[in-house]
Amino acid sequence: MEYTHIDNVDYKKLAVVGEVGAGKTQFVNTVSEISPFETEEKSSIDIGKKYTTVGIDYGRLTLAPDAALGIYGLPGQERYSFLWDMVNKSLWGLLVLVRFERSINVNGLIKIIQHFEPIKNGLPIVVGVTHSERATASEQDDAQDLIAEVLQINGVYAPIIMVDPRDIDSILILLELFDALNEE
């Protein structure tokens, strides 16, 4: 895996992508040790929430004295997918956040997989399911099974876990998964 070196620090990039309202901006805000650069603006169209990301949210986390992680929260609306290409090089990992609702946005997940091509690019991928706090264990299992099926149909095998982007411990579990995947 190729990394950028900045001032003798291995700089790794994590792309956080997913549908609108999946928790990408919150994820960056929670984990970043610097004041994150946010690009949320009032939405000009009805997307089900007042504000939306219109650029790349950015945060940073020191992993070790000689290693840092840049966290790139990407917009969820397809009209901003050109921004995905801006970070889709030399990624340490791809985190796909899927919002738990009555149904999983299968088409959105497929578009992300096809755009980033994790298998072709040798890119570790983890899927985090957000907003599942009120779901029953059975509903969570069904959501994970559906996501696993979509991934498998697209030739992708990835850990799928429930995550709360507001909770640092939940996020650290995800980062540990990426670390383990990058060691394989």
PDB file of C-alpha atoms in Angstrom:
ATOM      1  CA  MET A   1       0.000   0.000   0.000  1.00  0.00           C
ATOM      2  CA  GLU A   2       1.363   3.405  -0.938  1.00  0.00           C
ATOM      3  CA  TYR A   3       1.372   6.241   1.609  1.00  0.00           C
ATOM      4  CA  THR A   4       2.299   9.877   1.457  1.00  0.00           C
ATOM      5  CA  HIS A   5       5.166  11.013   3.694  1.00  0.00           C
ATOM      6  CA  ILE A   6       4.782  14.441   5.285  1.00  0.00           C
ATOM      7  CA  ASP A   7       7.573  15.649   7.584  1.00  0.00           C
ATOM      8  CA  ASN A   8       8.755  12.058   8.222  1.00  0.00           C
ATOM      9  CA  VAL A   9       5.224  11.005   9.147  1.00  0.00           C
ATOM     10  CA  ASP A  10       3.439   8.181   7.345  1.00  0.00           C
ATOM     11  CA  TYR A  11       0.215   9.843   6.295  1.00  0.00           C
ATOM     12  CA  LYS A  12      -2.662   7.473   5.673  1.00  0.00           C
ATOM     13  CA  LYS A  13      -6.004   8.386   4.113  1.00  0.00           C
ATOM     14  CA  LEU A  14      -9.406   7.098   5.173  1.00  0.00           C
ATOM     15  CA  ALA A  15     -12.359   7.950   2.945  1.00  0.00           C
ATOM     16  CA  VAL A  16     -15.723   8.038   4.724  1.00  0.00           C
ATOM     17  CA  VAL A  17     -18.560   7.797   2.247  1.00  0.00           C
ATOM     18  CA  GLY A  18     -22.238   6.930   2.357  1.00  0.00           C
ATOM     19  CA  GLU A  19     -25.700   8.205   1.717  1.00  0.00           C
ATOM     20  CA  VAL A  20     -27.065  11.527   2.927  1.00  0.00           C
ATOM     21  CA  GLY A  21     -27.598  11.496   6.680  1.00  0.00           C
ATOM     22  CA  ALA A  22     -25.482   8.402   7.346  1.00  0.00           C
ATOM     23  CA  GLY A  23     -23.234  10.223   9.848  1.00  0.00           C
ATOM     24  CA  LYS A  24     -20.119  11.051   7.825  1.00  0.00           C
ATOM     25  CA  THR A  25     -19.690  14.614   9.144  1.00  0.00           C
ATOM     26  CA  GLN A  26     -20.400  13.439  12.697  1.00  0.00           C
ATOM     27  CA  PHE A  27     -17.805  10.688  12.302  1.00  0.00           C
ATOM     28  CA  VAL A  28     -15.140  13.220  11.274  1.00  0.00           C
ATOM     29  CA  ASN A  29     -16.132  15.585  14.096  1.00  0.00           C
ATOM     30  CA  THR A  30     -15.989  12.843  16.720  1.00  0.00           C
ATOM     31  CA  VAL A  31     -12.638  11.304  15.816  1.00  0.00           C
ATOM     32  CA  SER A  32     -10.608  14.303  14.670  1.00  0.00           C
ATOM     33  CA  GLU A  33      -7.994  15.656  17.081  1.00  0.00           C
ATOM     34  CA  ILE A  34      -7.933  18.951  15.184  1.00  0.00           C
ATOM     35  CA  SER A  35     -10.828  21.289  14.566  1.00  0.00           C
ATOM     36  CA  PRO A  36     -12.331  19.574  11.553  1.00  0.00           C
ATOM     37  CA  PHE A  37     -12.808  21.406   8.295  1.00  0.00           C
ATOM     38  CA  GLU A  38     -16.522  21.118   7.585  1.00  0.00           C
ATOM     39  CA  THR A  39     -18.338  21.871   4.348  1.00  0.00           C
ATOM     40  CA  GLU A  40     -21.967  21.635   5.411  1.00  0.00           C
ATOM     41  CA  GLU A  41     -24.361  24.134   3.884  1.00  0.00           C
ATOM     42  CA  LYS A  42     -28.107  24.606   3.930  1.00  0.00           C
ATOM     43  CA  SER A  43     -29.557  22.218   1.377  1.00  0.00           C
ATOM     44  CA  SER A  44     -31.103  23.798  -1.698  1.00  0.00           C
ATOM     45  CA  ILE A  45     -33.183  20.692  -2.410  1.00  0.00           C
ATOM     46  CA  ASP A  46     -35.271  18.400  -0.187  1.00  0.00           C
ATOM     47  CA  ILE A  47     -32.955  15.646   1.032  1.00  0.00           C
ATOM     48  CA  GLY A  48     -34.690  14.978   4.316  1.00  0.00           C
ATOM     49  CA  LYS A  49     -32.455  17.203   6.414  1.00  0.00           C
ATOM     50  CA  LYS A  50     -31.629  20.909   6.648  1.00  0.00           C
ATOM     51  CA  TYR A  51     -27.865  20.784   6.008  1.00  0.00           C
ATOM     52  CA  THR A  52     -25.739  18.690   3.677  1.00  0.00           C
ATOM     53  CA  THR A  53     -22.062  18.252   2.922  1.00  0.00           C
ATOM     54  CA  VAL A  54     -21.110  20.034  -0.307  1.00  0.00           C
ATOM     55  CA  GLY A  55     -17.346  19.496  -0.217  1.00  0.00           C
ATOM     56  CA  ILE A  56     -14.905  17.319   1.658  1.00  0.00           C
ATOM     57  CA  ASP A  57     -15.006  17.346   5.455  1.00  0.00           C
ATOM     58  CA  TYR A  58     -11.506  16.815   6.824  1.00  0.00           C
ATOM     59  CA  GLY A  59     -10.113  15.696  10.149  1.00  0.00           C
ATOM     60  CA  ARG A  60      -6.853  14.218  11.382  1.00  0.00           C
ATOM     61  CA  LEU A  61      -5.841  11.655  13.982  1.00  0.00           C
ATOM     62  CA  THR A  62      -2.336  10.800  15.184  1.00  0.00           C
ATOM     63  CA  LEU A  63      -1.905   7.025  15.164  1.00  0.00           C
ATOM     64  CA  ALA A  64       1.687   6.940  16.418  1.00  0.00           C
ATOM     65  CA  PRO A  65       4.559   9.445  16.703  1.00  0.00           C
ATOM     66  CA  ASP A  66       5.396   8.726  13.065  1.00  0.00           C
ATOM     67  CA  ALA A  67       1.912   7.990  11.648  1.00  0.00           C
ATOM     68  CA  ALA A  68      -1.190  10.100  11.082  1.00  0.00           C
ATOM     69  CA  LEU A  69      -4.581   9.429   9.571  1.00  0.00           C
ATOM     70  CA  GLY A  70      -6.350  11.944   7.374  1.00  0.00           C
ATOM     71  CA  ILE A  71     -10.107  11.430   7.537  1.00  0.00           C
ATOM     72  CA  TYR A  72     -12.000  12.574   4.448  1.00  0.00           C
ATOM     73  CA  GLY A  73     -15.772  12.776   4.849  1.00  0.00           C
ATOM     74  CA  LEU A  74     -17.249  12.774   1.363  1.00  0.00           C
ATOM     75  CA  PRO A  75     -20.646  14.103   0.313  1.00  0.00           C
ATOM     76  CA  GLY A  76     -23.420  11.567  -0.020  1.00  0.00           C
ATOM     77  CA  GLN A  77     -25.331  13.131  -2.873  1.00  0.00           C
ATOM     78  CA  GLU A  78     -24.486  11.614  -6.245  1.00  0.00           C
ATOM     79  CA  ARG A  79     -24.169  15.053  -7.837  1.00  0.00           C
ATOM     80  CA  TYR A  80     -21.015  15.554  -5.709  1.00  0.00           C
ATOM     81  CA  SER A  81     -19.448  12.182  -6.551  1.00  0.00           C
ATOM     82  CA  PHE A  82     -16.733  13.938  -8.592  1.00  0.00           C
ATOM     83  CA  LEU A  83     -15.246  14.824  -5.193  1.00  0.00           C
ATOM     84  CA  TRP A  84     -14.812  11.109  -4.479  1.00  0.00           C
ATOM     85  CA  ASP A  85     -12.164  11.007  -7.207  1.00  0.00           C
ATOM     86  CA  MET A  86     -10.160  13.673  -5.389  1.00  0.00           C
ATOM     87  CA  VAL A  87      -9.341  11.265  -2.536  1.00  0.00           C
ATOM     88  CA  ASN A  88      -9.613   7.915  -4.328  1.00  0.00           C
ATOM     89  CA  LYS A  89      -5.850   7.422  -4.572  1.00  0.00           C
ATOM     90  CA  SER A  90      -3.526   5.733  -2.088  1.00  0.00           C
ATOM     91  CA  LEU A  91      -6.318   5.141   0.409  1.00  0.00           C
ATOM     92  CA  TRP A  92      -5.553   3.283   3.632  1.00  0.00           C
ATOM     93  CA  GLY A  93      -9.205   2.343   3.828  1.00  0.00           C
ATOM     94  CA  LEU A  94     -12.745   2.963   2.638  1.00  0.00           C
ATOM     95  CA  LEU A  95     -15.440   3.283   5.282  1.00  0.00           C
ATOM     96  CA  VAL A  96     -18.938   3.038   3.879  1.00  0.00           C
ATOM     97  CA  LEU A  97     -21.604   4.273   6.275  1.00  0.00           C
ATOM     98  CA  VAL A  98     -25.063   2.851   5.622  1.00  0.00           C
ATOM     99  CA  ARG A  99     -28.001   4.497   7.333  1.00  0.00           C
ATOM    100  CA  PHE A 100     -30.344   1.984   8.959  1.00  0.00           C
ATOM    101  CA  GLU A 101     -33.919   2.711   8.041  1.00  0.00           C
ATOM    102  CA  ARG A 102     -36.894   0.589   7.102  1.00  0.00           C
ATOM    103  CA  SER A 103     -34.813  -0.553   4.162  1.00  0.00           C
ATOM    104  CA  ILE A 104     -31.160  -0.374   3.193  1.00  0.00           C
ATOM    105  CA  ASN A 105     -30.227   1.895   0.271  1.00  0.00           C
ATOM    106  CA  VAL A 106     -28.905  -0.958  -1.861  1.00  0.00           C
ATOM    107  CA  ASN A 107     -28.490   1.158  -5.008  1.00  0.00           C
ATOM    108  CA  GLY A 108     -26.406   3.729  -3.138  1.00  0.00           C
ATOM    109  CA  LEU A 109     -24.169   0.993  -1.735  1.00  0.00           C
ATOM    110  CA  ILE A 110     -23.674  -0.537  -5.189  1.00  0.00           C
ATOM    111  CA  LYS A 111     -22.749   2.863  -6.688  1.00  0.00           C
ATOM    112  CA  ILE A 112     -20.122   3.411  -4.002  1.00  0.00           C
ATOM    113  CA  ILE A 113     -18.615  -0.056  -4.527  1.00  0.00           C
ATOM    114  CA  GLN A 114     -18.552   0.382  -8.299  1.00  0.00           C
ATOM    115  CA  HIS A 115     -17.010   3.840  -8.037  1.00  0.00           C
ATOM    116  CA  PHE A 116     -14.217   2.975  -5.584  1.00  0.00           C
ATOM    117  CA  GLU A 117     -13.575  -0.561  -6.930  1.00  0.00           C
ATOM    118  CA  PRO A 118     -12.077  -1.863  -3.664  1.00  0.00           C
ATOM    119  CA  ILE A 119     -11.119  -5.279  -5.071  1.00  0.00           C
ATOM    120  CA  LYS A 120      -9.379  -3.871  -8.165  1.00  0.00           C
ATOM    121  CA  ASN A 121      -7.589  -1.260  -6.051  1.00  0.00           C
ATOM    122  CA  GLY A 122      -6.667  -3.631  -3.189  1.00  0.00           C
ATOM    123  CA  LEU A 123      -8.549  -1.305  -0.869  1.00  0.00           C
ATOM    124  CA  PRO A 124      -9.595  -2.447   2.610  1.00  0.00           C
ATOM    125  CA  ILE A 125     -13.276  -1.718   3.145  1.00  0.00           C
ATOM    126  CA  VAL A 126     -15.493  -1.754   6.231  1.00  0.00           C
ATOM    127  CA  VAL A 127     -19.225  -1.114   6.267  1.00  0.00           C
ATOM    128  CA  GLY A 128     -20.627   0.677   9.301  1.00  0.00           C
ATOM    129  CA  VAL A 129     -24.373   0.638   9.858  1.00  0.00           C
ATOM    130  CA  THR A 130     -25.544   3.818  11.599  1.00  0.00           C
ATOM    131  CA  HIS A 131     -28.803   4.925  13.232  1.00  0.00           C
ATOM    132  CA  SER A 132     -29.575   1.398  14.397  1.00  0.00           C
ATOM    133  CA  GLU A 133     -29.975   2.154  18.105  1.00  0.00           C
ATOM    134  CA  ARG A 134     -33.724   1.524  18.086  1.00  0.00           C
ATOM    135  CA  ALA A 135     -33.601  -1.535  15.854  1.00  0.00           C
ATOM    136  CA  THR A 136     -34.131  -4.981  17.279  1.00  0.00           C
ATOM    137  CA  ALA A 137     -31.324  -7.536  17.110  1.00  0.00           C
ATOM    138  CA  SER A 138     -33.299  -9.352  14.408  1.00  0.00           C
ATOM    139  CA  GLU A 139     -33.638  -6.167  12.325  1.00  0.00           C
ATOM    140  CA  GLN A 140     -29.918  -5.487  12.699  1.00  0.00           C
ATOM    141  CA  ASP A 141     -29.107  -9.054  11.615  1.00  0.00           C
ATOM    142  CA  ASP A 142     -31.398  -8.712   8.576  1.00  0.00           C
ATOM    143  CA  ALA A 143     -29.707  -5.437   7.591  1.00  0.00           C
ATOM    144  CA  GLN A 144     -26.251  -6.988   7.927  1.00  0.00           C
ATOM    145  CA  ASP A 145     -27.343 -10.022   5.877  1.00  0.00           C
ATOM    146  CA  LEU A 146     -28.697  -7.803   3.090  1.00  0.00           C
ATOM    147  CA  ILE A 147     -25.520  -5.696   3.011  1.00  0.00           C
ATOM    148  CA  ALA A 148     -23.369  -8.853   2.969  1.00  0.00           C
ATOM    149  CA  GLU A 149     -25.395 -10.173   0.032  1.00  0.00           C
ATOM    150  CA  VAL A 150     -24.961  -6.912  -1.926  1.00  0.00           C
ATOM    151  CA  LEU A 151     -21.232  -6.933  -1.212  1.00  0.00           C
ATOM    152  CA  GLN A 152     -20.878 -10.587  -2.195  1.00  0.00           C
ATOM    153  CA  ILE A 153     -22.754 -10.075  -5.485  1.00  0.00           C
ATOM    154  CA  ASN A 154     -20.203  -7.348  -6.237  1.00  0.00           C
ATOM    155  CA  GLY A 155     -17.242  -9.563  -5.268  1.00  0.00           C
ATOM    156  CA  VAL A 156     -16.525  -7.656  -2.067  1.00  0.00           C
ATOM    157  CA  TYR A 157     -16.093  -9.235   1.352  1.00  0.00           C
ATOM    158  CA  ALA A 158     -15.929  -6.775   4.223  1.00  0.00           C
ATOM    159  CA  PRO A 159     -16.687  -6.563   7.922  1.00  0.00           C
ATOM    160  CA  ILE A 160     -20.132  -5.096   8.600  1.00  0.00           C
ATOM    161  CA  ILE A 161     -20.657  -3.627  12.040  1.00  0.00           C
ATOM    162  CA  MET A 162     -23.094  -1.402  13.830  1.00  0.00           C
ATOM    163  CA  VAL A 163     -21.461   1.943  14.587  1.00  0.00           C
ATOM    164  CA  ASP A 164     -22.431   5.148  16.330  1.00  0.00           C
ATOM    165  CA  PRO A 165     -20.558   8.080  14.722  1.00  0.00           C
ATOM    166  CA  ARG A 166     -21.073  10.076  17.933  1.00  0.00           C
ATOM    167  CA  ASP A 167     -19.194   7.537  20.055  1.00  0.00           C
ATOM    168  CA  ILE A 168     -15.389   7.536  19.979  1.00  0.00           C
ATOM    169  CA  ASP A 169     -15.161   3.945  21.263  1.00  0.00           C
ATOM    170  CA  SER A 170     -17.388   2.764  18.423  1.00  0.00           C
ATOM    171  CA  ILE A 171     -15.184   4.591  15.920  1.00  0.00           C
ATOM    172  CA  LEU A 172     -11.963   3.211  17.409  1.00  0.00           C
ATOM    173  CA  ILE A 173     -13.272  -0.328  16.840  1.00  0.00           C
ATOM    174  CA  LEU A 174     -13.651   0.545  13.149  1.00  0.00           C
ATOM    175  CA  LEU A 175     -10.127   1.922  12.971  1.00  0.00           C
ATOM    176  CA  GLU A 176      -8.773  -1.241  14.623  1.00  0.00           C
ATOM    177  CA  LEU A 177     -10.538  -3.273  11.932  1.00  0.00           C
ATOM    178  CA  PHE A 178      -8.813  -1.236   9.226  1.00  0.00           C
ATOM    179  CA  ASP A 179      -5.474  -1.715  10.954  1.00  0.00           C
ATOM    180  CA  ALA A 180      -6.018  -5.492  10.992  1.00  0.00           C
ATOM    181  CA  LEU A 181      -7.144  -5.528   7.347  1.00  0.00           C
ATOM    182  CA  ASN A 182      -4.064  -3.571   6.284  1.00  0.00           C
ATOM    183  CA  GLU A 183      -1.792  -6.131   8.005  1.00  0.00           C
ATOM    184  CA  GLU A 184      -3.212  -9.038   5.967  1.00  0.00           C
TER     185      GLU A 184
END
